[in-house]
Amino acid sequence: MLAARSGKVARVTPSQHLHAHLIGQPGSRARLNTPALIIDLDALEANIAAMAAFGRAAGVALRPHAKTHKSGDIGRMQVAAGAVGLCCAKLGEAETMAAEGIESILLTSPVVTAPAIERLVALAGRMRDLAVVADHRDAVAALAGANDGKPICVLVDIDPGTHRTGVASAADAVALARQIADAPQLTYSGVQFYCGSQQHIPSFADRRAAIADRTAYLQTVIAVLTEAGLAPPVVTGGGTGTHRIDAELGVLTELQVGSYVFMDREYDECDLGTSFATALMVDTRVISANAGGMATLDAGLKAFATEAGMPVIMAGAPAGSSYRFMGDEHGAVVVPDGEAAPALGARLTAMTPHCDPTVNLYDAYHVVRGDTLVAIWPVTARGRSA
C-alpha cells in the first residue's frame, strides 16, 4: 500500500495498516497488537534537548549517529535541535537519510567497492554536504578516479586500537591525508577517531582513564599531521558513553552520539555523567499462563537483539521479575517466589538490551505520550545494511 507522506510517496508499513486508526485516541497504547516497538515521545524530546544543550555548553558540535534510530523523523528532530548533521554507518542509511531531507551526512565506514563508490558519487551530487572516511590508499585512489563532479570530502579514519578500521600509525595518517589533499576530486576534511569498545565501561572513572589514554594517542597523530601541514579541520568521534569525557578533554570537535536518544540496558548500567531517560521499549503480552511462577510472552528472539543479554521488565509484572528467551517467537517473565505471574493477556513493557539492532527488527515506531498513540513513524532505513 502507498500513501503520501512529507510531500513524497511512502509505503504504508504493516504497523500503520494495523494501528493508524488508533492515533489520538486516549488509552490507545493498550490496544496495540504486540510485540510493538514503542517510543515515549516526552522522553525522546527531553533526551534530544539535553544533549543539544550539553553540546552548546561544551562548545562541541553534535553529529548524531543514525545507525541507532534509522529514522528520518528522529534525524530531522536532532538537526532542528542544533545538530550539524548525522552520521551513517552504511551507504544505504545515508541514501535513506538524504531522501528524508538530511543535507549533511558523514559515512563512518569506508566505501571501497566499485558499485558502492558509484552510488557514493551519485549521492554526493544530490547533497549539500556528504563526507566519507577512508583508511587505505587504494580506496582513496578509487574514490578520486570515480568522481567527476564536485570534490568529495574525505576524512582519515584512525584506528584507536580495536583493529576494526583505521590507519595504524601517525605516518600512515600523514600519507593518506597527503594523498587526499593532493587529489583535485577530493577534499581533505579531517580525521575520525571512534573508541567503540570504551563506550560501555561501567565505571565513569575507568572509562575516563581509558579514553584519556586513547585521546593522548590521538593527540600525537594530530601533532604529526599538523607538523606536515595537514592539521585536521574536523576531529570527529566519541559516543554516548564518552560524550562528557570527550568534551572535557577538548580534542574532538564533533561528537558521534547515538544511543542517548533511546537508552538501553547496556547504557542504563553505565554511569554516563549525564541523565537520559529510557525512550525506547517493547510492549509485549502474556499468551500463556499455565506454569507456576512464570508466564509466556509473545516477544522472543525476533523481538529483541540477543547479543547484549536479557531485556529488562519495566512495567506490568511484580518488582524483581525477570525476562528470559523462550525461542524465536516467545519469551517468559519469571516472577519472584510468592508473587503471582501476570494474567493471560496482560501487557508488559521491556527495556531493550541493545537499541540499535533491536530497532532493525521492526518496521515502525509506535510513538506515545502517556498511554495515547500520537504517531507511527517508519523505521526508514530498516535493513539498509549495504
mmCIF file of C-alpha atoms in Angstrom:
data_model
loop_
_atom_site.group_PDB
_atom_site.id
_atom_site.type_symbol
_atom_site.label_atom_id
_atom_site.label_comp_id
_atom_site.label_asym_id
_atom_site.label_seq_id
_atom_site.Cartn_x
_atom_site.Cartn_y
_atom_site.Cartn_z
ATOM 1 C CA MET A 1 0.000 0.000 0.000
ATOM 2 C CA LEU A 2 1.188 3.525 -0.756
ATOM 3 C CA ALA A 3 0.319 6.832 0.842
ATOM 4 C CA ALA A 4 1.520 10.427 0.653
ATOM 5 C CA ARG A 5 3.964 11.459 3.391
ATOM 6 C CA SER A 6 6.073 14.620 3.703
ATOM 7 C CA GLY A 7 5.368 15.508 0.087
ATOM 8 C CA LYS A 8 6.601 12.110 -1.104
ATOM 9 C CA VAL A 9 5.017 8.764 -1.807
ATOM 10 C CA ALA A 10 5.762 6.446 1.104
ATOM 11 C CA ARG A 11 4.926 2.802 1.630
ATOM 12 C CA VAL A 12 2.406 2.124 4.391
ATOM 13 C CA THR A 13 4.014 -0.195 6.933
ATOM 14 C CA PRO A 14 2.107 -3.133 8.438
ATOM 15 C CA SER A 15 2.116 -1.258 11.748
ATOM 16 C CA GLN A 16 0.442 1.742 10.131
ATOM 17 C CA HIS A 17 -2.130 -0.538 8.500
ATOM 18 C CA LEU A 18 -2.919 -2.148 11.862
ATOM 19 C CA HIS A 19 -2.864 0.876 14.107
ATOM 20 C CA ALA A 20 -3.310 4.171 12.233
ATOM 21 C CA HIS A 21 -6.960 4.335 13.331
ATOM 22 C CA LEU A 22 -5.823 4.434 16.974
ATOM 23 C CA ILE A 23 -3.788 7.638 16.653
ATOM 24 C CA GLY A 24 -5.070 10.310 19.013
ATOM 25 C CA GLN A 25 -7.437 8.031 20.918
ATOM 26 C CA PRO A 26 -6.938 8.200 24.710
ATOM 27 C CA GLY A 27 -5.662 4.881 26.060
ATOM 28 C CA SER A 28 -4.844 3.605 22.577
ATOM 29 C CA ARG A 29 -1.447 2.200 23.598
ATOM 30 C CA ALA A 30 -3.314 -0.580 25.391
ATOM 31 C CA ARG A 31 -4.971 -1.586 22.096
ATOM 32 C CA LEU A 32 -1.771 -2.096 20.095
ATOM 33 C CA ASN A 33 -1.018 -5.505 18.657
ATOM 34 C CA THR A 34 2.160 -6.851 20.220
ATOM 35 C CA PRO A 35 5.082 -7.094 20.204
ATOM 36 C CA ALA A 36 5.228 -3.370 19.421
ATOM 37 C CA LEU A 37 8.231 -1.062 19.365
ATOM 38 C CA ILE A 38 7.348 1.958 21.498
ATOM 39 C CA ILE A 39 8.817 5.474 21.717
ATOM 40 C CA ASP A 40 7.932 7.621 24.706
ATOM 41 C CA LEU A 41 7.839 10.978 22.930
ATOM 42 C CA ASP A 42 8.257 13.051 26.084
ATOM 43 C CA ALA A 43 11.432 11.117 26.950
ATOM 44 C CA LEU A 44 12.748 11.290 23.377
ATOM 45 C CA GLU A 45 12.259 15.060 23.185
ATOM 46 C CA ALA A 46 13.898 15.518 26.592
ATOM 47 C CA ASN A 47 16.916 13.429 25.569
ATOM 48 C CA ILE A 48 17.416 15.338 22.322
ATOM 49 C CA ALA A 49 17.109 18.661 24.144
ATOM 50 C CA ALA A 50 19.503 17.588 26.907
ATOM 51 C CA MET A 51 22.255 16.507 24.504
ATOM 52 C CA ALA A 52 21.786 19.617 22.372
ATOM 53 C CA ALA A 53 22.150 21.800 25.478
ATOM 54 C CA PHE A 54 25.239 19.852 26.501
ATOM 55 C CA GLY A 55 26.861 20.358 23.103
ATOM 56 C CA ARG A 56 26.159 24.095 23.145
ATOM 57 C CA ALA A 57 27.516 24.498 26.671
ATOM 58 C CA ALA A 58 30.630 22.445 25.894
ATOM 59 C CA GLY A 59 31.275 24.198 22.580
ATOM 60 C CA VAL A 60 31.340 20.943 20.628
ATOM 61 C CA ALA A 61 29.308 20.096 17.542
ATOM 62 C CA LEU A 62 26.886 17.170 17.555
ATOM 63 C CA ARG A 63 26.652 14.757 14.633
ATOM 64 C CA PRO A 64 24.310 12.063 15.975
ATOM 65 C CA HIS A 65 24.569 8.547 14.596
ATOM 66 C CA ALA A 66 21.538 7.462 12.566
ATOM 67 C CA LYS A 67 22.530 3.806 12.953
ATOM 68 C CA THR A 68 20.761 3.951 16.314
ATOM 69 C CA HIS A 69 17.313 5.025 15.133
ATOM 70 C CA LYS A 70 17.359 4.648 11.304
ATOM 71 C CA SER A 71 14.581 7.240 11.285
ATOM 72 C CA GLY A 72 14.116 10.302 9.121
ATOM 73 C CA ASP A 73 11.654 11.690 11.680
ATOM 74 C CA ILE A 74 14.162 11.475 14.538
ATOM 75 C CA GLY A 75 17.042 12.678 12.375
ATOM 76 C CA ARG A 76 15.111 15.815 11.490
ATOM 77 C CA MET A 77 14.356 16.391 15.185
ATOM 78 C CA GLN A 78 18.067 16.189 16.006
ATOM 79 C CA VAL A 79 19.033 18.637 13.269
ATOM 80 C CA ALA A 80 16.237 21.008 14.298
ATOM 81 C CA ALA A 81 17.659 20.933 17.842
ATOM 82 C CA GLY A 82 21.049 22.083 16.556
ATOM 83 C CA ALA A 83 22.950 19.038 15.293
ATOM 84 C CA VAL A 84 25.251 19.865 12.350
ATOM 85 C CA GLY A 85 24.070 16.737 10.541
ATOM 86 C CA LEU A 86 24.035 12.967 11.002
ATOM 87 C CA CYS A 87 26.441 10.069 10.865
ATOM 88 C CA CYS A 88 25.523 6.923 8.966
ATOM 89 C CA ALA A 89 27.277 3.593 9.271
ATOM 90 C CA LYS A 90 26.288 2.331 5.846
ATOM 91 C CA LEU A 91 25.743 3.854 2.426
ATOM 92 C CA GLY A 92 22.139 2.625 2.322
ATOM 93 C CA GLU A 93 21.412 4.506 5.528
ATOM 94 C CA ALA A 94 22.940 7.660 4.062
ATOM 95 C CA GLU A 95 20.849 7.368 0.895
ATOM 96 C CA THR A 96 17.736 6.984 3.018
ATOM 97 C CA MET A 97 18.528 9.889 5.348
ATOM 98 C CA ALA A 98 19.335 12.143 2.380
ATOM 99 C CA ALA A 99 15.967 11.277 0.842
ATOM 100 C CA GLU A 100 14.417 12.305 4.181
ATOM 101 C CA GLY A 101 15.899 15.791 3.887
ATOM 102 C CA ILE A 102 19.130 15.456 5.877
ATOM 103 C CA GLU A 103 21.655 17.608 3.996
ATOM 104 C CA SER A 104 24.873 16.897 5.936
ATOM 105 C CA ILE A 105 25.983 13.285 6.432
ATOM 106 C CA LEU A 106 29.237 11.585 7.406
ATOM 107 C CA LEU A 107 29.693 7.944 6.400
ATOM 108 C CA THR A 108 31.665 6.421 9.264
ATOM 109 C CA SER A 109 32.661 3.209 7.457
ATOM 110 C CA PRO A 110 34.956 3.054 4.419
ATOM 111 C CA VAL A 111 33.344 2.704 0.990
ATOM 112 C CA VAL A 112 35.633 0.628 -1.233
ATOM 113 C CA THR A 113 33.831 -1.421 -3.911
ATOM 114 C CA ALA A 114 33.168 -0.042 -7.379
ATOM 115 C CA PRO A 115 29.348 -0.311 -7.188
ATOM 116 C CA ALA A 116 29.302 1.385 -3.765
ATOM 117 C CA ILE A 117 31.640 4.168 -4.890
ATOM 118 C CA GLU A 118 29.394 4.805 -7.884
ATOM 119 C CA ARG A 119 26.442 5.224 -5.501
ATOM 120 C CA LEU A 120 28.511 7.445 -3.205
ATOM 121 C CA VAL A 121 29.466 9.785 -6.045
ATOM 122 C CA ALA A 122 25.864 9.982 -7.196
ATOM 123 C CA LEU A 123 24.675 10.722 -3.650
ATOM 124 C CA ALA A 124 27.297 13.447 -3.191
ATOM 125 C CA GLY A 125 25.971 15.130 -6.302
ATOM 126 C CA ARG A 126 22.479 15.276 -4.794
ATOM 127 C CA MET A 127 23.506 16.608 -1.377
ATOM 128 C CA ARG A 128 24.862 19.799 0.117
ATOM 129 C CA ASP A 129 27.431 18.025 2.299
ATOM 130 C CA LEU A 130 28.484 14.381 2.147
ATOM 131 C CA ALA A 131 31.705 13.119 3.715
ATOM 132 C CA VAL A 132 33.230 9.655 3.983
ATOM 133 C CA VAL A 133 36.126 8.096 5.890
ATOM 134 C CA ALA A 134 38.995 6.154 4.336
ATOM 135 C CA ASP A 135 41.878 4.112 5.728
ATOM 136 C CA HIS A 136 43.667 2.761 2.625
ATOM 137 C CA ARG A 137 45.393 4.419 -0.299
ATOM 138 C CA ASP A 138 43.660 2.150 -2.831
ATOM 139 C CA ALA A 139 40.265 3.259 -1.546
ATOM 140 C CA VAL A 140 41.278 6.909 -1.836
ATOM 141 C CA ALA A 141 42.545 6.357 -5.372
ATOM 142 C CA ALA A 142 39.276 4.633 -6.318
ATOM 143 C CA LEU A 143 37.216 7.491 -4.862
ATOM 144 C CA ALA A 144 39.262 10.072 -6.750
ATOM 145 C CA GLY A 145 39.161 8.120 -10.002
ATOM 146 C CA ALA A 146 35.400 7.644 -9.930
ATOM 147 C CA ASN A 147 34.429 11.224 -9.111
ATOM 148 C CA ASP A 148 33.907 13.627 -11.992
ATOM 149 C CA GLY A 149 31.682 16.024 -10.066
ATOM 150 C CA LYS A 150 32.232 18.333 -7.106
ATOM 151 C CA PRO A 151 35.013 17.253 -4.720
ATOM 152 C CA ILE A 152 34.036 14.648 -2.129
ATOM 153 C CA CYS A 153 35.030 15.316 1.477
ATOM 154 C CA VAL A 154 37.215 12.537 2.911
ATOM 155 C CA LEU A 155 38.412 12.057 6.495
ATOM 156 C CA VAL A 156 41.266 9.814 7.561
ATOM 157 C CA ASP A 157 39.958 7.029 9.794
ATOM 158 C CA ILE A 158 42.404 6.402 12.658
ATOM 159 C CA ASP A 159 42.465 3.024 14.427
ATOM 160 C CA PRO A 160 42.076 3.610 18.195
ATOM 161 C CA GLY A 161 43.423 0.124 18.892
ATOM 162 C CA THR A 162 40.463 -2.115 18.092
ATOM 163 C CA HIS A 163 41.824 -3.026 14.617
ATOM 164 C CA ARG A 164 38.367 -2.844 13.058
ATOM 165 C CA THR A 165 39.045 0.027 10.666
ATOM 166 C CA GLY A 166 41.520 2.889 10.548
ATOM 167 C CA VAL A 167 45.153 3.614 9.722
ATOM 168 C CA ALA A 168 47.628 2.001 12.100
ATOM 169 C CA SER A 169 50.092 4.852 12.700
ATOM 170 C CA ALA A 170 50.679 8.583 12.527
ATOM 171 C CA ALA A 171 52.905 8.064 9.495
ATOM 172 C CA ASP A 172 50.095 6.222 7.714
ATOM 173 C CA ALA A 173 47.697 9.032 8.633
ATOM 174 C CA VAL A 174 50.023 11.627 7.079
ATOM 175 C CA ALA A 175 50.488 9.599 3.899
ATOM 176 C CA LEU A 176 46.763 9.123 3.440
ATOM 177 C CA ALA A 177 45.890 12.726 4.291
ATOM 178 C CA ARG A 178 48.502 13.915 1.767
ATOM 179 C CA GLN A 179 47.043 11.645 -0.914
ATOM 180 C CA ILE A 180 43.551 13.021 -0.247
ATOM 181 C CA ALA A 181 44.737 16.633 -0.203
ATOM 182 C CA ASP A 182 46.621 16.181 -3.469
ATOM 183 C CA ALA A 183 43.593 14.768 -5.338
ATOM 184 C CA PRO A 184 41.575 17.534 -7.057
ATOM 185 C CA GLN A 185 38.463 15.348 -6.914
ATOM 186 C CA LEU A 186 38.675 15.075 -3.103
ATOM 187 C CA THR A 187 38.796 17.436 -0.133
ATOM 188 C CA TYR A 188 40.791 16.556 2.977
ATOM 189 C CA SER A 189 38.339 17.272 5.783
ATOM 190 C CA GLY A 190 39.875 15.874 8.961
ATOM 191 C CA VAL A 191 40.107 12.673 10.970
ATOM 192 C CA GLN A 192 37.780 10.184 12.629
ATOM 193 C CA PHE A 193 38.671 8.510 15.930
ATOM 194 C CA TYR A 194 35.898 6.304 17.305
ATOM 195 C CA CYS A 195 36.587 4.409 20.525
ATOM 196 C CA GLY A 196 33.701 1.951 20.395
ATOM 197 C CA SER A 197 34.994 -0.609 22.871
ATOM 198 C CA GLN A 198 35.282 2.008 25.623
ATOM 199 C CA GLN A 199 31.678 3.251 25.411
ATOM 200 C CA HIS A 200 30.217 0.691 27.825
ATOM 201 C CA ILE A 201 32.866 0.550 30.552
ATOM 202 C CA PRO A 202 30.528 0.676 33.591
ATOM 203 C CA SER A 203 32.624 2.892 35.856
ATOM 204 C CA PHE A 204 32.880 6.541 34.817
ATOM 205 C CA ALA A 205 36.377 6.785 36.312
ATOM 206 C CA ASP A 206 37.600 3.686 34.475
ATOM 207 C CA ARG A 207 36.010 4.886 31.237
ATOM 208 C CA ARG A 208 37.634 8.283 31.622
ATOM 209 C CA ALA A 209 41.057 6.732 32.175
ATOM 210 C CA ALA A 210 40.665 4.557 29.085
ATOM 211 C CA ILE A 211 39.530 7.470 26.894
ATOM 212 C CA ALA A 212 42.236 9.779 28.241
ATOM 213 C CA ASP A 213 44.834 7.191 27.212
ATOM 214 C CA ARG A 214 43.397 6.845 23.694
ATOM 215 C CA THR A 215 42.973 10.608 23.328
ATOM 216 C CA ALA A 216 46.638 11.101 24.206
ATOM 217 C CA TYR A 217 47.479 8.816 21.280
ATOM 218 C CA LEU A 218 45.126 10.790 19.025
ATOM 219 C CA GLN A 219 46.891 13.993 20.027
ATOM 220 C CA THR A 220 50.242 12.549 18.886
ATOM 221 C CA VAL A 221 48.706 11.733 15.492
ATOM 222 C CA ILE A 222 47.219 15.217 15.193
ATOM 223 C CA ALA A 223 50.568 16.759 16.103
ATOM 224 C CA VAL A 224 52.320 14.840 13.318
ATOM 225 C CA LEU A 225 49.607 15.790 10.837
ATOM 226 C CA THR A 226 49.867 19.432 11.862
ATOM 227 C CA GLU A 227 53.638 19.428 11.514
ATOM 228 C CA ALA A 228 53.162 18.072 7.986
ATOM 229 C CA GLY A 229 50.823 20.961 7.156
ATOM 230 C CA LEU A 230 47.755 18.730 7.375
ATOM 231 C CA ALA A 231 46.079 19.881 10.583
ATOM 232 C CA PRO A 232 42.610 18.264 10.596
ATOM 233 C CA PRO A 233 39.743 20.757 10.193
ATOM 234 C CA VAL A 234 37.373 18.274 11.866
ATOM 235 C CA VAL A 235 38.144 15.712 14.567
ATOM 236 C CA THR A 236 35.084 13.503 14.886
ATOM 237 C CA GLY A 237 34.323 10.553 17.149
ATOM 238 C CA GLY A 238 33.106 9.742 20.621
ATOM 239 C CA GLY A 239 29.703 8.449 21.570
ATOM 240 C CA THR A 240 27.017 8.400 24.213
ATOM 241 C CA GLY A 241 29.204 6.603 26.728
ATOM 242 C CA THR A 242 32.093 9.052 26.480
ATOM 243 C CA HIS A 243 30.437 12.305 25.400
ATOM 244 C CA ARG A 244 31.134 14.137 28.661
ATOM 245 C CA ILE A 245 34.709 12.871 28.835
ATOM 246 C CA ASP A 246 35.433 13.701 25.189
ATOM 247 C CA ALA A 247 34.104 17.234 25.637
ATOM 248 C CA GLU A 248 36.194 17.732 28.766
ATOM 249 C CA LEU A 249 39.369 16.537 27.055
ATOM 250 C CA GLY A 250 38.714 19.046 24.284
ATOM 251 C CA VAL A 251 40.275 17.255 21.311
ATOM 252 C CA LEU A 252 37.195 16.141 19.369
ATOM 253 C CA THR A 253 35.389 18.922 17.520
ATOM 254 C CA GLU A 254 32.208 16.897 16.974
ATOM 255 C CA LEU A 255 30.562 14.017 18.817
ATOM 256 C CA GLN A 256 29.005 10.982 17.124
ATOM 257 C CA VAL A 257 26.481 10.358 19.887
ATOM 258 C CA GLY A 258 23.773 7.826 19.093
ATOM 259 C CA SER A 259 22.068 5.807 21.809
ATOM 260 C CA TYR A 260 21.327 8.796 24.049
ATOM 261 C CA VAL A 261 18.059 9.311 22.145
ATOM 262 C CA PHE A 262 16.718 5.950 23.354
ATOM 263 C CA MET A 263 18.926 4.446 26.060
ATOM 264 C CA ASP A 264 19.040 0.684 26.551
ATOM 265 C CA ARG A 265 20.058 -1.780 29.229
ATOM 266 C CA GLU A 266 23.747 -1.586 28.282
ATOM 267 C CA TYR A 267 23.884 2.180 28.764
ATOM 268 C CA ASP A 268 21.457 2.144 31.690
ATOM 269 C CA GLU A 269 24.078 0.116 33.572
ATOM 270 C CA CYS A 270 26.766 2.757 32.929
ATOM 271 C CA ASP A 271 27.424 5.990 34.810
ATOM 272 C CA LEU A 272 27.325 8.475 31.933
ATOM 273 C CA GLY A 273 27.709 11.645 33.958
ATOM 274 C CA THR A 274 24.516 12.895 32.257
ATOM 275 C CA SER A 275 20.986 11.637 32.846
ATOM 276 C CA PHE A 276 18.956 10.433 29.878
ATOM 277 C CA ALA A 277 15.543 8.780 30.055
ATOM 278 C CA THR A 278 14.513 5.427 28.623
ATOM 279 C CA ALA A 279 12.602 6.410 25.485
ATOM 280 C CA LEU A 280 12.584 3.091 23.576
ATOM 281 C CA MET A 281 10.829 -0.028 24.768
ATOM 282 C CA VAL A 282 8.885 -3.050 23.581
ATOM 283 C CA ASP A 283 5.326 -3.791 24.650
ATOM 284 C CA THR A 284 4.523 -7.499 24.853
ATOM 285 C CA ARG A 285 1.597 -9.573 26.121
ATOM 286 C CA VAL A 286 1.091 -12.770 28.062
ATOM 287 C CA ILE A 287 -0.153 -15.514 25.737
ATOM 288 C CA SER A 288 0.091 -18.465 28.157
ATOM 289 C CA ALA A 289 -0.091 -18.533 31.943
ATOM 290 C CA ASN A 290 -0.298 -22.196 32.921
ATOM 291 C CA ALA A 291 3.062 -22.655 34.663
ATOM 292 C CA GLY A 292 3.523 -21.509 38.223
ATOM 293 C CA GLY A 293 5.785 -18.523 38.833
ATOM 294 C CA MET A 294 6.031 -17.519 35.195
ATOM 295 C CA ALA A 295 4.089 -16.592 32.082
ATOM 296 C CA THR A 296 4.861 -16.832 28.372
ATOM 297 C CA LEU A 297 5.109 -13.648 26.299
ATOM 298 C CA ASP A 298 4.702 -13.003 22.567
ATOM 299 C CA ALA A 299 8.154 -11.337 22.276
ATOM 300 C CA GLY A 300 11.113 -13.647 21.769
ATOM 301 C CA LEU A 301 14.343 -13.741 19.798
ATOM 302 C CA LYS A 302 12.714 -11.913 16.872
ATOM 303 C CA ALA A 303 11.649 -9.026 19.116
ATOM 304 C CA PHE A 304 14.946 -8.096 20.817
ATOM 305 C CA ALA A 305 18.620 -8.002 19.924
ATOM 306 C CA THR A 306 20.164 -11.007 21.617
ATOM 307 C CA GLU A 307 23.912 -10.315 21.784
ATOM 308 C CA ALA A 308 23.692 -7.997 24.809
ATOM 309 C CA GLY A 309 21.872 -10.167 27.328
ATOM 310 C CA MET A 310 18.302 -10.007 28.539
ATOM 311 C CA PRO A 311 15.674 -7.269 28.230
ATOM 312 C CA VAL A 312 14.576 -5.649 31.488
ATOM 313 C CA ILE A 313 10.938 -5.780 32.589
ATOM 314 C CA MET A 314 9.935 -2.171 33.283
ATOM 315 C CA ALA A 315 6.186 -2.460 33.896
ATOM 316 C CA GLY A 316 3.345 -4.968 34.057
ATOM 317 C CA ALA A 317 4.916 -7.513 36.410
ATOM 318 C CA PRO A 318 5.867 -7.608 40.108
ATOM 319 C CA ALA A 319 9.087 -5.833 41.109
ATOM 320 C CA GLY A 320 12.064 -8.127 40.707
ATOM 321 C CA SER A 321 10.576 -10.040 37.788
ATOM 322 C CA SER A 322 12.976 -11.083 35.039
ATOM 323 C CA TYR A 323 12.795 -11.905 31.352
ATOM 324 C CA ARG A 324 14.188 -14.972 29.584
ATOM 325 C CA PHE A 325 14.162 -16.001 25.937
ATOM 326 C CA MET A 326 11.935 -18.982 25.135
ATOM 327 C CA GLY A 327 12.510 -19.270 21.377
ATOM 328 C CA ASP A 328 12.082 -17.305 18.163
ATOM 329 C CA GLU A 329 8.573 -16.045 18.911
ATOM 330 C CA HIS A 330 8.326 -16.357 22.686
ATOM 331 C CA GLY A 331 9.784 -15.029 25.884
ATOM 332 C CA ALA A 332 8.952 -15.548 29.524
ATOM 333 C CA VAL A 333 8.501 -13.391 32.568
ATOM 334 C CA VAL A 334 9.666 -15.097 35.760
ATOM 335 C CA VAL A 335 8.298 -13.598 38.956
ATOM 336 C CA PRO A 336 9.873 -13.677 42.438
ATOM 337 C CA ASP A 337 8.889 -16.507 44.787
ATOM 338 C CA GLY A 338 5.484 -15.949 46.291
ATOM 339 C CA GLU A 339 4.361 -13.447 43.642
ATOM 340 C CA ALA A 340 1.550 -14.048 41.150
ATOM 341 C CA ALA A 341 2.527 -14.124 37.495
ATOM 342 C CA PRO A 342 0.788 -11.661 35.145
ATOM 343 C CA ALA A 343 -2.549 -12.912 33.865
ATOM 344 C CA LEU A 344 -3.392 -14.041 30.356
ATOM 345 C CA GLY A 345 -3.487 -11.028 28.029
ATOM 346 C CA ALA A 346 -1.615 -8.735 30.430
ATOM 347 C CA ARG A 347 0.619 -6.108 28.823
ATOM 348 C CA LEU A 348 4.263 -5.854 29.921
ATOM 349 C CA THR A 349 6.864 -3.279 28.888
ATOM 350 C CA ALA A 350 10.534 -4.166 28.484
ATOM 351 C CA MET A 351 13.697 -2.106 28.077
ATOM 352 C CA THR A 352 15.755 -3.272 25.100
ATOM 353 C CA PRO A 353 19.180 -4.818 25.817
ATOM 354 C CA HIS A 354 20.785 -3.081 22.792
ATOM 355 C CA CYS A 355 18.717 -0.478 20.967
ATOM 356 C CA ASP A 356 20.381 -0.330 17.526
ATOM 357 C CA PRO A 357 19.896 -3.949 16.365
ATOM 358 C CA THR A 358 16.530 -4.178 18.136
ATOM 359 C CA VAL A 359 15.214 -1.267 16.062
ATOM 360 C CA ASN A 360 16.261 -3.048 12.870
ATOM 361 C CA LEU A 361 13.810 -5.854 13.688
ATOM 362 C CA TYR A 362 10.754 -3.606 13.357
ATOM 363 C CA ASP A 363 9.026 -1.786 10.515
ATOM 364 C CA ALA A 364 7.767 1.141 12.613
ATOM 365 C CA TYR A 365 7.830 3.013 15.906
ATOM 366 C CA HIS A 366 4.623 3.465 17.877
ATOM 367 C CA VAL A 367 5.029 6.951 19.320
ATOM 368 C CA VAL A 368 3.138 7.588 22.552
ATOM 369 C CA ARG A 369 2.521 10.355 25.051
ATOM 370 C CA GLY A 370 1.431 8.646 28.205
ATOM 371 C CA ASP A 371 -1.000 5.941 27.118
ATOM 372 C CA THR A 372 -2.072 7.643 23.891
ATOM 373 C CA LEU A 373 -0.675 6.696 20.485
ATOM 374 C CA VAL A 374 0.175 10.007 18.804
ATOM 375 C CA ALA A 375 2.057 8.873 15.686
ATOM 376 C CA ILE A 376 3.501 5.921 13.804
ATOM 377 C CA TRP A 377 6.945 6.556 12.323
ATOM 378 C CA PRO A 378 8.527 4.135 9.864
ATOM 379 C CA VAL A 379 11.976 2.753 10.627
ATOM 380 C CA THR A 380 13.046 4.435 7.421
ATOM 381 C CA ALA A 381 16.425 2.781 6.908
ATOM 382 C CA ARG A 382 15.486 -0.634 8.243
ATOM 383 C CA GLY A 383 17.548 -3.313 6.530
ATOM 384 C CA ARG A 384 19.707 -0.786 4.645
ATOM 385 C CA SER A 385 22.944 -2.554 5.546
ATOM 386 C CA ALA A 386 24.561 -2.197 2.112
#
